[in-house]
mmCIF file of C-alpha atoms in Angstrom:
data_model
loop_
_atom_site.group_PDB
_atom_site.id
_atom_site.type_symbol
_atom_site.label_atom_id
_atom_site.label_comp_id
_atom_site.label_asym_id
_atom_site.label_seq_id
_atom_site.Cartn_x
_atom_site.Cartn_y
_atom_site.Cartn_z
ATOM 1 C CA UNK A 1 14.425 9.152 12.069
ATOM 2 C CA UNK A 2 11.365 7.283 13.066
ATOM 3 C CA UNK A 3 9.819 8.450 9.835
ATOM 4 C CA UNK A 4 12.239 6.190 7.830
ATOM 5 C CA UNK A 5 12.440 3.322 10.184
ATOM 6 C CA UNK A 6 8.370 2.877 9.786
ATOM 7 C CA UNK A 7 8.242 3.684 5.925
ATOM 8 C CA UNK A 8 11.556 1.836 4.624
ATOM 9 C CA UNK A 9 13.670 -0.141 7.108
ATOM 10 C CA UNK A 10 10.881 -1.788 8.673
ATOM 11 C CA UNK A 11 9.198 -3.037 5.446
ATOM 12 C CA UNK A 12 12.439 -4.407 4.068
ATOM 13 C CA UNK A 13 13.172 -6.150 6.717
ATOM 14 C CA UNK A 14 10.135 -7.770 7.445
ATOM 15 C CA UNK A 15 10.095 -9.028 3.767
ATOM 16 C CA UNK A 16 13.813 -10.494 4.107
ATOM 17 C CA UNK A 17 12.762 -11.817 7.774
ATOM 18 C CA UNK A 18 9.683 -13.283 6.110
ATOM 19 C CA UNK A 19 11.591 -15.139 3.395
ATOM 20 C CA UNK A 20 14.335 -16.382 5.423
ATOM 21 C CA UNK A 21 11.399 -17.254 7.827
ATOM 22 C CA UNK A 22 9.643 -19.442 6.077
ATOM 23 C CA UNK A 23 12.882 -21.463 4.713
ATOM 24 C CA UNK A 24 13.882 -21.761 8.517
ATOM 25 C CA UNK A 25 10.642 -22.789 9.494
ATOM 26 C CA UNK A 26 8.784 -24.331 6.504
ATOM 27 C CA UNK A 27 5.271 -23.430 8.089
ATOM 28 C CA UNK A 28 3.439 -19.939 6.317
ATOM 29 C CA UNK A 29 1.906 -19.010 9.261
ATOM 30 C CA UNK A 30 4.856 -19.141 11.918
ATOM 31 C CA UNK A 31 6.812 -15.696 10.732
ATOM 32 C CA UNK A 32 3.679 -13.922 10.362
ATOM 33 C CA UNK A 33 3.403 -14.791 14.395
ATOM 34 C CA UNK A 34 6.457 -13.606 15.132
ATOM 35 C CA UNK A 35 6.126 -10.542 13.174
ATOM 36 C CA UNK A 36 2.926 -9.683 14.979
ATOM 37 C CA UNK A 37 4.512 -10.517 18.704
ATOM 38 C CA UNK A 38 7.701 -8.439 18.035
ATOM 39 C CA UNK A 39 5.759 -5.063 16.729
ATOM 40 C CA UNK A 40 3.045 -5.525 19.347
ATOM 41 C CA UNK A 41 5.992 -5.348 21.856
ATOM 42 C CA UNK A 42 7.764 -2.532 19.559
ATOM 43 C CA UNK A 43 3.897 -0.658 19.419
ATOM 44 C CA UNK A 44 4.013 -0.688 23.574
ATOM 45 C CA UNK A 45 7.379 -0.607 25.142
ATOM 46 C CA UNK A 46 8.838 2.053 22.327
ATOM 47 C CA UNK A 47 6.479 3.615 20.154
ATOM 48 C CA UNK A 48 2.753 4.842 21.474
ATOM 49 C CA UNK A 49 -0.649 3.325 20.555
ATOM 50 C CA UNK A 50 -0.654 5.069 16.911
ATOM 51 C CA UNK A 51 2.250 2.589 16.145
ATOM 52 C CA UNK A 52 -0.408 -0.222 15.958
ATOM 53 C CA UNK A 53 -1.865 0.450 12.630
ATOM 54 C CA UNK A 54 1.983 0.134 11.481
ATOM 55 C CA UNK A 55 1.701 -3.865 13.623
ATOM 56 C CA UNK A 56 -1.423 -4.640 11.678
ATOM 57 C CA UNK A 57 0.312 -3.577 7.959
ATOM 58 C CA UNK A 58 3.585 -5.072 8.558
ATOM 59 C CA UNK A 59 2.165 -8.553 9.997
ATOM 60 C CA UNK A 60 -0.326 -8.547 6.698
ATOM 61 C CA UNK A 61 3.305 -8.062 4.696
ATOM 62 C CA UNK A 62 4.387 -10.499 6.774
ATOM 63 C CA UNK A 63 1.685 -12.756 5.509
ATOM 64 C CA UNK A 64 1.388 -12.040 2.198
ATOM 65 C CA UNK A 65 4.916 -12.876 1.255
ATOM 66 C CA UNK A 66 4.737 -16.164 3.521
ATOM 67 C CA UNK A 67 1.809 -16.892 1.337
ATOM 68 C CA UNK A 68 3.203 -16.187 -2.026
ATOM 69 C CA UNK A 69 6.173 -18.355 -1.396
ATOM 70 C CA UNK A 70 4.445 -21.210 -0.279
ATOM 71 C CA UNK A 71 2.478 -20.802 -3.173
ATOM 72 C CA UNK A 72 5.929 -21.370 -5.080
ATOM 73 C CA UNK A 73 7.450 -24.037 -3.132
ATOM 74 C CA UNK A 74 4.359 -26.086 -3.643
ATOM 75 C CA UNK A 75 4.307 -25.320 -6.983
ATOM 76 C CA UNK A 76 7.709 -26.331 -7.342
ATOM 77 C CA UNK A 77 6.833 -29.427 -5.467
ATOM 78 C CA UNK A 78 4.064 -30.618 -7.996
ATOM 79 C CA UNK A 79 6.343 -30.732 -10.993
#
């Protein structure tokens, strides 16, 4: 069950939450920070320290999607 959460459910949740978080806060750095805090909490209270690498991966996924949306929003405003 944890395998499915780590490889399928959490990445989908991070992507959708990053998109929603960007449009909610209008800042590209807010939701990757929230993602880092949430998954660090999960690392120490639910999983063990080996989950830390996944925390870093999910934070980078969130950061990448936030920056992509930020880039396209800036492009849209220029036209």
